[in-house]
XYZ file of C-alpha atoms in Angstrom:
149
model
C 91.765 43.661 81.190
C 93.809 46.070 83.293
C 93.980 45.506 87.049
C 92.005 47.978 89.161
C 94.151 50.347 91.202
C 93.003 49.952 94.815
C 93.425 52.785 97.312
C 93.019 52.370 101.068
C 92.682 54.950 103.793
C 91.759 54.544 107.441
C 90.536 56.574 110.374
C 88.004 57.065 113.116
C 85.530 59.192 111.114
C 83.605 59.927 114.294
C 81.781 63.172 113.502
C 82.055 63.695 109.774
C 83.350 67.070 108.594
C 84.739 68.580 105.361
C 88.274 67.403 106.161
C 87.111 63.805 106.059
C 85.398 64.355 102.736
C 88.404 66.129 101.181
C 90.762 63.328 102.259
C 88.405 60.691 100.840
C 87.966 62.626 97.588
C 91.754 62.976 97.241
C 92.275 59.269 97.984
C 89.669 58.242 95.395
C 91.344 60.456 92.759
C 94.455 58.258 92.996
C 92.834 55.011 91.913
C 89.809 53.071 90.717
C 88.472 51.753 94.014
C 88.591 53.354 97.474
C 88.290 51.126 100.521
C 88.098 52.844 103.905
C 89.063 51.076 107.113
C 87.041 52.367 110.060
C 88.726 52.230 113.468
C 86.951 49.994 115.958
C 85.461 51.557 119.099
C 88.001 49.719 121.293
C 90.881 50.895 119.113
C 89.743 54.524 119.282
C 89.529 54.283 123.065
C 93.114 52.972 123.238
C 94.491 55.631 120.867
C 92.490 58.694 121.917
C 91.660 57.798 125.507
C 87.916 58.075 124.857
C 85.221 56.144 123.062
C 83.970 57.672 119.819
C 80.653 59.518 119.952
C 79.207 57.458 117.089
C 79.352 53.619 117.334
C 81.624 51.812 114.844
C 78.920 50.257 112.653
C 77.121 53.591 112.259
C 80.433 55.263 111.351
C 81.080 52.542 108.776
C 77.633 52.989 107.207
C 77.984 56.783 107.020
C 81.450 56.663 105.453
C 80.385 54.042 102.928
C 77.497 56.333 101.913
C 79.928 59.083 100.856
C 80.367 59.479 97.108
C 84.140 58.830 96.869
C 83.940 55.606 98.917
C 83.416 52.244 97.226
C 83.511 50.187 100.407
C 84.006 50.789 104.137
C 85.046 48.006 106.500
C 85.747 47.779 110.200
C 89.364 47.438 111.236
C 90.794 44.481 113.112
C 90.782 44.190 116.884
C 93.894 41.964 116.740
C 96.280 43.577 114.268
C 96.028 47.019 112.661
C 97.712 45.675 109.514
C 95.305 42.755 109.056
C 92.825 44.531 106.701
C 95.650 46.007 104.619
C 97.269 42.581 104.256
C 93.935 41.162 103.035
C 93.192 44.020 100.613
C 96.746 44.352 99.211
C 96.232 47.965 98.066
C 98.296 49.749 95.451
C 98.155 53.022 97.397
C 97.597 53.888 101.057
C 96.545 57.423 101.961
C 97.172 58.668 105.493
C 95.117 61.632 106.700
C 96.833 64.778 107.975
C 96.173 63.869 111.623
C 96.895 60.142 111.233
C 99.086 59.043 114.138
C 98.531 55.290 114.082
C 100.965 54.895 111.199
C 104.165 56.688 110.265
C 104.886 56.505 106.501
C 108.319 54.877 106.891
C 107.237 52.488 109.629
C 104.186 51.410 107.620
C 106.292 50.759 104.502
C 108.796 48.699 106.529
C 106.051 46.644 108.192
C 104.299 45.933 104.890
C 107.602 45.042 103.180
C 107.980 42.227 105.757
C 104.796 40.802 104.174
C 106.058 41.366 100.632
C 103.684 44.306 100.090
C 105.030 47.523 98.570
C 102.159 50.009 98.137
C 102.774 53.700 97.593
C 102.080 55.512 100.895
C 100.936 59.126 100.697
C 100.382 61.427 103.682
C 97.880 64.272 103.190
C 99.782 67.319 104.346
C 97.132 69.987 104.831
C 93.944 70.219 106.819
C 90.851 71.482 105.064
C 90.420 75.098 106.099
C 87.029 75.393 107.784
C 85.739 76.314 111.263
C 85.226 72.682 112.334
C 88.004 70.633 110.752
C 88.141 68.034 113.518
C 85.632 65.942 115.428
C 87.120 67.294 118.668
C 86.384 70.889 117.587
C 82.781 69.900 116.837
C 82.385 68.337 120.296
C 83.916 71.423 121.975
C 81.423 73.668 120.160
C 78.471 71.465 121.145
C 79.580 71.545 124.781
C 80.077 75.328 124.596
C 76.588 75.845 123.161
C 74.604 73.240 125.036
C 76.762 72.198 128.000
C 74.692 74.137 130.528
C 71.306 73.213 129.088
C 68.796 71.339 131.164
C 66.052 69.204 129.628
């Protein structure tokens, strides 16, 4: 029996939008199983300077419910490489706005652990009015920021 080709991608996936879906669909097209690592709330706060709108477990559940995704897991609070080292993927897909990892740096770090997956960076954003969670939040504030209950 042939070994399954495992693909991993990671991100915050705070407010889901078509860009998330397109990246996940692309990642799934590269292999047999897609595992998505969801950034922890604490990690998002460190990287983006704010907590995500949606709590980590809810984000994990929503991403796992998407058709291309076979499994979604929460990332590590100790070491961002920990889930990747456990999964040992054949391919890692980085989203177009992924800043946590640089392709070369990620390859070098994984090579230290004797892991040599192909690392692919998605180059283009999905063209749509709300292609980022931040844009969605800005629009909500614009529309409802002055509302009183």
